[in-house]
Coordinates of C-alpha atoms in Angstrom, one line a residue:
M24 CA 34.6 -3.1 -16.0
G25 CA 33.2 -6.0 -17.8
S26 CA 34.3 -5.1 -21.4
E27 CA 37.7 -4.6 -20.3
S28 CA 37.9 -8.0 -18.8
K29 CA 36.4 -9.6 -21.7
G30 CA 39.1 -7.8 -24.1
F31 CA 41.9 -9.0 -21.9
R32 CA 40.5 -12.4 -22.0
F33 CA 40.2 -12.2 -25.8
R34 CA 43.7 -11.2 -26.3
S35 CA 45.1 -14.0 -23.9
W36 CA 43.3 -16.6 -25.9
V37 CA 44.3 -15.2 -29.1
L38 CA 48.0 -15.3 -27.7
W39 CA 47.2 -18.6 -26.3
A40 CA 46.1 -20.0 -29.9
H41 CA 48.4 -18.4 -31.6
P42 CA 51.7 -18.4 -29.5
G43 CA 54.0 -17.4 -33.0
H44 CA 51.4 -14.2 -33.1
S45 CA 53.2 -12.7 -30.2
D46 CA 56.9 -13.6 -31.1
Q47 CA 56.2 -11.9 -34.5
T48 CA 54.3 -8.6 -32.8
R49 CA 57.0 -8.4 -30.6
D50 CA 59.8 -8.8 -33.0
K51 CA 58.2 -6.4 -35.5
H52 CA 57.7 -3.6 -32.2
A53 CA 61.3 -4.5 -31.3
R54 CA 63.1 -4.5 -34.5
P55 CA 63.0 -0.7 -35.3
N56 CA 64.7 0.0 -32.0
A57 CA 67.4 -2.6 -32.4
W58 CA 69.0 -1.1 -35.2
P59 CA 71.2 1.6 -33.4
W60 CA 72.6 -1.3 -31.5
E61 CA 73.3 -3.7 -34.0
T62 CA 75.0 -0.6 -36.2
S63 CA 77.0 0.4 -33.3
G64 CA 77.7 -3.2 -32.8
V65 CA 78.9 -3.9 -36.4
I66 CA 80.8 -0.2 -36.1
A67 CA 82.5 -1.3 -32.6
T68 CA 83.4 -4.7 -33.9
G69 CA 84.9 -3.4 -37.0
M70 CA 87.2 -1.2 -34.6
S71 CA 88.2 -3.8 -32.6
I72 CA 89.3 -5.9 -35.5
M73 CA 91.5 -3.0 -36.6
L74 CA 92.9 -2.6 -33.2
F75 CA 93.5 -6.5 -33.1
I76 CA 95.4 -6.5 -36.5
E77 CA 97.5 -3.5 -35.5
R78 CA 98.6 -5.0 -32.2
V79 CA 99.2 -8.6 -34.0
Y80 CA 101.4 -6.6 -36.5
M81 CA 103.6 -5.0 -34.0
A82 CA 104.0 -8.5 -32.2
I83 CA 105.2 -10.0 -35.2
V84 CA 107.6 -7.3 -35.8
I85 CA 109.0 -7.1 -32.2
L86 CA 109.4 -11.0 -32.3
C87 CA 111.5 -10.5 -35.8
V88 CA 113.5 -7.9 -34.3
K89 CA 114.3 -9.7 -31.0
C90 CA 115.0 -13.1 -32.5
L91 CA 116.7 -11.9 -35.5
G92 CA 118.7 -9.2 -33.6
K93 CA 117.9 -6.5 -35.7
K94 CA 117.2 -3.7 -33.4
R95 CA 118.3 -0.8 -35.5
Y96 CA 120.5 1.4 -32.9
T97 CA 122.7 -2.0 -32.6
K98 CA 123.8 -1.5 -36.0
Y99 CA 125.9 1.7 -35.4
R100 CA 129.6 2.0 -34.6
L101 CA 129.6 3.7 -31.6
D102 CA 133.1 2.7 -30.3
A103 CA 134.5 4.0 -33.6
I104 CA 132.8 7.8 -32.8
K105 CA 133.6 7.7 -29.2
E106 CA 137.4 7.0 -30.2
D107 CA 137.5 9.3 -32.5
L108 CA 136.1 12.1 -30.5
E109 CA 138.3 11.2 -27.6
K110 CA 141.4 11.4 -29.7
N111 CA 140.8 14.5 -31.8
K112 CA 138.9 16.4 -29.3
N113 CA 136.3 17.6 -31.4
Y114 CA 133.2 17.5 -29.3
P115 CA 130.2 19.3 -30.1
T116 CA 128.8 22.0 -28.1
L117 CA 125.4 20.7 -26.4
L118 CA 122.6 22.5 -24.9
V119 CA 120.4 20.8 -22.3
Q120 CA 117.3 22.1 -21.3
I121 CA 115.1 21.6 -18.4
P122 CA 111.9 23.1 -18.4
M123 CA 109.9 23.4 -15.0
F124 CA 106.7 25.2 -13.6
N125 CA 106.6 25.2 -9.5
E126 CA 108.5 21.8 -9.4
K127 CA 109.5 22.1 -5.7
E128 CA 109.8 18.6 -4.9
V129 CA 111.9 17.2 -7.7
Y130 CA 114.2 20.5 -9.0
K131 CA 117.1 19.5 -6.8
L132 CA 117.1 15.8 -8.5
S133 CA 116.8 17.0 -12.2
I134 CA 119.2 19.8 -11.9
G135 CA 122.0 17.7 -9.7
A136 CA 121.6 14.9 -12.4
V137 CA 122.0 17.0 -15.4
C138 CA 125.1 18.8 -14.2
G139 CA 126.6 15.4 -13.5
L140 CA 126.3 14.2 -17.1
L141 CA 129.9 13.5 -18.2
W142 CA 130.8 15.7 -21.2
P143 CA 133.7 18.5 -21.2
S144 CA 132.7 21.6 -19.6
D145 CA 133.3 23.8 -22.2
R146 CA 131.2 22.1 -24.5
L147 CA 128.2 21.8 -21.9
I148 CA 125.6 24.3 -21.4
V149 CA 122.7 23.3 -18.9
Q150 CA 119.6 25.8 -19.3
V151 CA 116.8 25.7 -16.5
L152 CA 113.6 27.4 -17.7
D153 CA 111.8 28.1 -14.9
D154 CA 108.0 29.4 -15.5
S155 CA 107.2 29.1 -11.9
T156 CA 104.9 31.5 -10.3
N157 CA 106.0 31.0 -6.5
E158 CA 108.6 33.5 -6.1
A159 CA 110.1 31.8 -3.1
L160 CA 110.5 28.6 -5.3
R161 CA 112.3 30.4 -8.0
T162 CA 114.8 31.9 -5.2
L163 CA 115.6 28.4 -4.5
V164 CA 115.7 27.0 -7.9
E165 CA 118.1 29.9 -8.6
L166 CA 120.3 29.0 -5.7
E167 CA 120.5 25.7 -6.7
C168 CA 121.8 27.0 -10.3
Q169 CA 124.5 29.1 -8.6
K170 CA 125.9 26.2 -6.4
W171 CA 126.5 24.1 -9.6
I172 CA 128.0 27.2 -11.3
G173 CA 130.2 27.6 -8.4
K174 CA 131.2 23.7 -9.1
G175 CA 132.2 24.8 -12.8
V176 CA 129.3 24.0 -14.7
N177 CA 128.1 26.5 -17.4
V178 CA 124.6 26.7 -16.1
K179 CA 122.1 29.5 -17.4
Y180 CA 119.0 30.2 -15.4
E181 CA 116.0 31.7 -17.7
T182 CA 112.6 32.9 -16.7
R183 CA 109.7 34.5 -18.3
N184 CA 107.2 36.9 -17.0
N185 CA 104.4 34.6 -18.7
R186 CA 103.6 31.0 -19.6
N187 CA 102.7 31.7 -23.1
G188 CA 102.8 28.5 -25.0
Y189 CA 103.6 26.6 -21.5
K190 CA 106.2 24.2 -22.1
A191 CA 106.9 24.7 -26.2
G192 CA 106.8 28.5 -25.4
A193 CA 109.7 28.2 -22.8
L194 CA 111.7 25.7 -25.0
R195 CA 111.5 28.0 -27.8
E196 CA 112.4 30.9 -26.0
G197 CA 115.6 29.0 -24.6
L198 CA 116.7 28.1 -28.3
K199 CA 116.6 32.1 -29.0
K200 CA 119.5 32.8 -26.4
H201 CA 122.5 34.2 -27.9
Y202 CA 124.6 31.6 -26.3
V203 CA 123.0 28.7 -28.1
E204 CA 123.8 29.9 -31.6
D205 CA 127.1 27.7 -31.4
C206 CA 125.3 24.3 -30.3
E207 CA 124.9 21.5 -32.4
F208 CA 122.1 19.3 -30.2
V209 CA 119.5 20.2 -27.7
V210 CA 118.9 17.5 -24.8
I211 CA 115.5 17.8 -23.4
F212 CA 114.6 16.3 -19.4
D213 CA 111.5 17.0 -17.8
A214 CA 111.9 18.3 -14.0
D215 CA 111.7 14.9 -12.8
F216 CA 114.0 13.1 -15.0
Q217 CA 117.4 12.0 -13.6
P218 CA 119.7 10.7 -16.4
E219 CA 122.8 8.4 -15.7
K220 CA 126.0 9.8 -16.0
D221 CA 127.0 8.5 -19.3
F222 CA 123.7 9.4 -21.0
L223 CA 125.5 11.9 -23.3
W224 CA 128.1 9.4 -24.5
R225 CA 125.5 6.5 -25.2
T226 CA 123.4 9.1 -27.4
I227 CA 125.2 11.7 -29.5
P228 CA 127.3 9.4 -31.3
Y229 CA 124.6 8.0 -33.0
L230 CA 123.7 11.6 -34.4
L231 CA 127.4 12.0 -35.4
E232 CA 127.4 8.9 -37.5
N233 CA 124.2 9.3 -39.1
P234 CA 123.7 13.0 -40.4
E235 CA 120.2 12.0 -41.5
L236 CA 119.1 11.4 -38.0
A237 CA 117.0 14.3 -36.3
L238 CA 116.2 12.5 -32.9
V239 CA 117.6 9.9 -30.7
Q240 CA 114.9 8.8 -27.8
A241 CA 115.7 7.0 -24.6
R242 CA 112.8 4.9 -22.7
W243 CA 111.6 5.8 -19.2
K244 CA 112.5 4.1 -16.2
F245 CA 109.9 4.4 -13.5
V246 CA 111.4 4.8 -10.0
N247 CA 108.0 4.7 -8.1
A248 CA 106.3 1.8 -10.0
D249 CA 105.9 -0.3 -6.8
E250 CA 104.4 2.9 -4.9
C251 CA 101.0 2.0 -5.3
L252 CA 98.6 -0.7 -7.2
M253 CA 98.0 2.7 -9.7
T254 CA 101.5 2.9 -10.6
R255 CA 101.9 -0.6 -11.3
L256 CA 99.1 0.0 -13.7
Q257 CA 100.5 2.8 -15.3
E258 CA 103.7 1.0 -15.5
M259 CA 102.2 -1.7 -17.4
S260 CA 100.7 0.4 -20.0
L261 CA 103.8 2.6 -20.5
E262 CA 106.1 -0.4 -20.7
Y263 CA 103.7 -1.5 -24.0
H264 CA 104.5 2.1 -25.3
F265 CA 108.0 1.8 -25.2
S266 CA 109.2 -1.8 -25.6
V267 CA 106.7 -2.3 -28.5
E268 CA 105.3 0.9 -30.2
Q269 CA 108.4 2.7 -30.3
E270 CA 110.6 0.0 -30.8
V271 CA 108.1 -0.8 -34.0
G272 CA 108.3 2.6 -35.3
S273 CA 112.0 3.0 -35.0
S274 CA 112.6 -0.4 -36.7
T275 CA 110.0 -0.2 -39.7
C276 CA 109.5 3.7 -40.6
Q277 CA 112.2 5.4 -38.6
F278 CA 109.3 7.5 -37.2
F279 CA 107.6 7.5 -33.8
G280 CA 105.9 10.2 -31.6
F281 CA 108.8 12.4 -29.5
N282 CA 108.2 11.7 -25.7
G283 CA 108.7 15.3 -24.7
T284 CA 111.8 14.3 -22.6
A285 CA 114.8 12.1 -22.4
G286 CA 115.8 12.7 -26.0
V287 CA 118.1 14.4 -28.0
W288 CA 117.6 16.7 -31.2
R289 CA 119.8 17.7 -34.0
I290 CA 119.1 21.7 -33.8
R291 CA 119.3 22.0 -37.5
A292 CA 116.6 19.5 -38.0
L293 CA 114.2 21.1 -35.1
N294 CA 114.6 24.7 -36.9
D295 CA 114.2 22.7 -40.2
A296 CA 110.7 21.6 -39.1
G297 CA 109.6 24.7 -37.8
G298 CA 110.8 24.6 -34.5
W299 CA 108.4 24.4 -31.4
K300 CA 104.9 25.3 -31.8
D301 CA 101.9 25.5 -29.3
R302 CA 99.0 25.2 -31.2
T303 CA 98.2 21.9 -29.3
T304 CA 98.9 20.5 -25.9
V305 CA 101.3 17.6 -27.4
E306 CA 104.0 20.0 -28.5
D307 CA 106.6 17.1 -28.9
M308 CA 104.5 15.0 -31.1
D309 CA 103.9 18.2 -33.4
L310 CA 107.6 18.7 -33.6
A311 CA 108.3 14.9 -34.5
V312 CA 105.3 14.6 -37.1
R313 CA 106.7 17.9 -38.8
A314 CA 110.2 16.7 -38.8
S315 CA 109.2 13.3 -40.3
L316 CA 107.5 14.9 -43.3
K317 CA 110.5 16.7 -43.9
G318 CA 112.5 13.4 -44.4
W319 CA 114.4 13.4 -41.1
K320 CA 114.7 10.0 -39.3
F321 CA 114.3 8.8 -35.4
L322 CA 116.1 6.0 -33.4
F323 CA 115.0 4.5 -30.4
V324 CA 117.4 3.4 -28.1
G325 CA 115.7 0.4 -25.9
D326 CA 118.7 -0.4 -23.8
L327 CA 118.8 3.1 -22.6
A328 CA 116.3 4.1 -19.6
V329 CA 116.1 7.4 -17.5
K330 CA 114.7 7.4 -14.4
N331 CA 111.6 9.1 -13.6
E332 CA 108.2 9.4 -11.8
L333 CA 104.4 8.3 -12.4
P334 CA 101.7 10.4 -11.3
S335 CA 100.8 8.7 -7.6
T336 CA 97.6 10.2 -7.3
F337 CA 94.6 9.7 -9.8
K338 CA 93.6 13.7 -10.1
A339 CA 97.2 14.1 -11.2
Y340 CA 96.8 11.0 -13.7
R341 CA 93.8 12.0 -14.9
Y342 CA 94.7 15.3 -16.0
Q343 CA 97.7 13.7 -17.8
Q344 CA 95.7 11.6 -19.8
H345 CA 93.4 14.1 -20.8
R346 CA 96.3 16.1 -22.3
W347 CA 97.8 12.9 -23.8
S348 CA 94.5 11.7 -25.3
C349 CA 92.9 15.2 -26.4
G350 CA 96.4 16.6 -27.8
P351 CA 97.0 13.8 -30.4
A352 CA 93.2 13.7 -31.5
N353 CA 93.5 17.6 -32.0
L354 CA 96.9 17.4 -33.8
F355 CA 95.2 14.7 -36.4
R356 CA 92.6 16.9 -37.2
K357 CA 95.3 20.0 -37.4
M358 CA 97.6 17.8 -39.7
F359 CA 95.7 15.4 -41.6
K360 CA 96.0 17.5 -45.0
E361 CA 99.3 18.7 -44.5
I362 CA 100.6 14.7 -44.2
I363 CA 98.1 13.9 -47.1
V364 CA 99.8 16.4 -49.7
C365 CA 103.2 15.9 -48.5
E366 CA 105.6 15.2 -51.5
R367 CA 108.9 14.2 -49.4
V368 CA 108.0 11.1 -47.8
S369 CA 106.6 7.8 -49.3
I370 CA 103.1 6.7 -49.6
W371 CA 104.0 3.8 -46.9
K372 CA 105.2 6.3 -44.4
K373 CA 102.0 8.5 -45.1
W374 CA 99.8 5.7 -44.0
H375 CA 101.9 4.5 -40.8
V376 CA 101.3 7.9 -39.8
I377 CA 97.9 8.8 -40.6
Y378 CA 96.3 5.2 -40.2
A379 CA 98.6 3.1 -37.5
F380 CA 100.3 6.2 -35.3
F381 CA 97.0 8.6 -35.2
F382 CA 94.1 6.7 -36.2
V383 CA 94.4 3.4 -34.6
R384 CA 96.5 4.0 -31.9
K385 CA 95.7 7.4 -30.6
I386 CA 91.8 7.4 -31.5
I387 CA 90.3 3.9 -32.0
A388 CA 92.1 2.3 -29.2
H389 CA 90.3 4.6 -26.9
W390 CA 87.0 4.2 -28.5
V391 CA 87.3 0.4 -28.5
T392 CA 87.7 0.2 -24.9
F393 CA 84.9 2.3 -23.9
F394 CA 82.3 1.8 -26.6
F395 CA 83.0 -2.0 -27.5
Y396 CA 84.5 -3.3 -23.8
C397 CA 82.0 -0.9 -21.7
I398 CA 78.9 -0.6 -23.7
I399 CA 78.4 -2.9 -26.5
I400 CA 79.7 -6.2 -24.8
P401 CA 77.4 -5.5 -21.6
A402 CA 74.6 -4.9 -24.1
T403 CA 74.7 -8.3 -25.5
I404 CA 73.4 -9.3 -22.2
L405 CA 70.9 -6.7 -21.5
V406 CA 69.5 -6.4 -25.2
P407 CA 68.5 -9.3 -26.8
E408 CA 68.8 -7.8 -30.2
V409 CA 72.6 -7.2 -30.0
H410 CA 74.3 -10.4 -30.9
L411 CA 77.9 -10.9 -31.3
P412 CA 79.6 -14.1 -32.2
R413 CA 82.0 -15.6 -29.4
P414 CA 85.3 -14.9 -31.0
L415 CA 84.5 -11.2 -31.5
A416 CA 83.1 -11.3 -27.9
I417 CA 85.9 -13.2 -25.9
Y418 CA 88.8 -14.3 -27.8
L419 CA 89.4 -10.7 -29.5
P420 CA 89.3 -8.5 -26.4
A421 CA 91.1 -11.4 -24.7
S422 CA 94.1 -11.6 -27.3
I423 CA 94.5 -7.4 -27.6
T424 CA 94.5 -7.4 -23.5
I425 CA 97.1 -10.2 -23.4
L426 CA 99.2 -8.6 -26.1
N427 CA 99.4 -5.4 -24.2
A428 CA 100.1 -6.9 -20.9
A429 CA 102.8 -9.4 -22.2
S430 CA 105.3 -6.7 -21.9
T431 CA 105.4 -6.4 -18.1
L432 CA 105.4 -10.1 -17.1
R433 CA 106.0 -9.2 -13.4
S434 CA 102.7 -7.5 -13.2
M435 CA 100.6 -10.2 -15.0
H436 CA 99.0 -11.4 -12.0
L437 CA 97.5 -7.8 -11.6
L438 CA 95.9 -8.2 -15.1
V439 CA 92.4 -8.1 -13.9
F440 CA 92.8 -4.9 -12.2
W441 CA 94.7 -3.7 -15.1
I442 CA 91.6 -4.3 -17.4
L443 CA 89.2 -2.7 -14.7
F444 CA 91.5 0.0 -14.5
E445 CA 91.6 0.9 -18.3
N446 CA 87.8 0.6 -18.8
V447 CA 87.6 3.4 -16.2
M448 CA 90.2 5.5 -17.8
S449 CA 88.4 5.0 -21.3
L450 CA 85.7 7.0 -20.4
H451 CA 88.2 10.1 -19.9
R452 CA 90.1 9.1 -22.9
S453 CA 87.2 8.6 -25.0
K454 CA 85.6 12.4 -23.9
A455 CA 89.0 14.1 -24.4
T456 CA 89.6 12.5 -28.0
I457 CA 86.3 13.7 -28.8
I458 CA 87.1 17.3 -27.5
G459 CA 90.2 17.1 -29.6
L460 CA 88.7 16.3 -32.8
L461 CA 85.8 18.7 -32.6
E462 CA 88.3 21.4 -30.7
A463 CA 85.7 22.1 -28.0
N464 CA 86.3 23.5 -24.5
R465 CA 89.3 22.3 -22.5
V466 CA 90.9 21.4 -25.9
N467 CA 94.0 23.4 -24.9
E468 CA 93.9 22.9 -21.2
W469 CA 97.5 22.3 -19.8
V470 CA 97.9 21.2 -16.0
V471 CA 101.1 20.1 -15.1
T472 CA 101.5 16.6 -13.7
E473 CA 102.3 16.7 -10.0
K474 CA 105.4 15.6 -8.9
L475 CA 106.4 14.2 -5.2
G476 CA 109.8 13.6 -5.6
N477 CA 111.5 12.5 -2.3
T478 CA 108.7 13.1 -0.3
M479 CA 106.7 10.5 -1.5
K480 CA 109.9 8.1 -1.8
Q481 CA 110.7 8.5 1.8
K482 CA 106.8 7.8 2.8
Y483 CA 106.6 4.7 0.8
N484 CA 110.1 3.6 2.2
A485 CA 108.8 4.3 5.9
K486 CA 105.4 2.1 4.7
A487 CA 107.8 -0.4 3.4
S488 CA 109.7 -1.1 6.6
K489 CA 106.8 -1.6 8.6
R490 CA 105.5 -4.2 6.0
P491 CA 106.2 -7.9 6.1
R492 CA 108.9 -8.7 3.3
S493 CA 107.2 -11.8 1.7
R494 CA 106.1 -11.0 -1.8
I495 CA 103.8 -13.9 -1.6
R496 CA 102.0 -12.7 1.4
E497 CA 101.6 -9.3 -0.4
R498 CA 100.4 -10.7 -3.6

């Protein structure tokens, strides 16, 4: 006991007499454990800078487009096309597909809205692709189709005995029907989408004027954005996607990801690209990339919105985000070589698709939010060896956040909640991205997003009537 006490006093005297010795010893032993943090910090910072440059680039493009009035869809002479159609009565035959799966709450809304579209009835075919497993619900959907058939609308009710390929499989089977042979264009609406009556007149003329166009995409309008805080936060993220990402892609490379609904495809382009494939959970993006590699062009119409519903439960939203994060990463893995060796598109377009569209927006964006914002930056406080300059730790993330949120000015007061929500979701998205890149379990998991339709709308209206009407008080 005495020797241990002497040893302790001796070590204390050494530290007192040579204070620098303790720092050097501590640094010597700490530094081998610090290199993983330092390396991770450098990698995460590099990814954050890549994301920042991409966001600034898109902001500059959007400012130029808006200030100079250079939106691509405004250059078309739609009035002349419409006059020619009405004068010569040479309307193209259109197919409208509505894929659905156990959509009890919304099937009437979508079928009713599509059957009300303005177009000559003899040149319009509405195809309801019902994969529902509930036999009672199938009967109800078929009765709804029969109701519109009685009103003179050409509605085709199609079912399958299996769900092979999920949505892609249903759309592919629908295009094989004999009555589709005379159709030039196919319009796709998910079961919760409700287009305005003039939707076809505001999209088809673009395809008629420009034979190089394969796709005309409309934006989404969220009918339940004010339902709860979660839907408001979702609106902030999706508004940026449509008003910035889609607009930039349309204005620069005439390429962007098809959103899977609220779009019109030229059937010839769709077939030229190889049709619908179910190798990933993002069959819409898969088709868009393949069509782009064939030389087809896309057009995003920013002033045309189609009403739809946001997931209003966290469980439904989490499943949706897993599919939207895992699918693109998996598709990037499958198509990387195909994009590189493609000879029909320019190097600039290849760079845009590989680097900007896939790598930065679909992979890096999720990893930066989780690893940099949720791990590295907090580690600078807890682990002294991790050091980040103030511009990288504060100004860079703040700039990226503001650029993302600026598309939804009405929700700027919710910015802090949006940051926290995105940080929480970044864990799920980063995990899904890694699953997609490695093709691990759940890579092809497909869970249909739950829609509540009028049920939730009625509940929300009932609650809203009891709330005070002062917006300031609510905020």
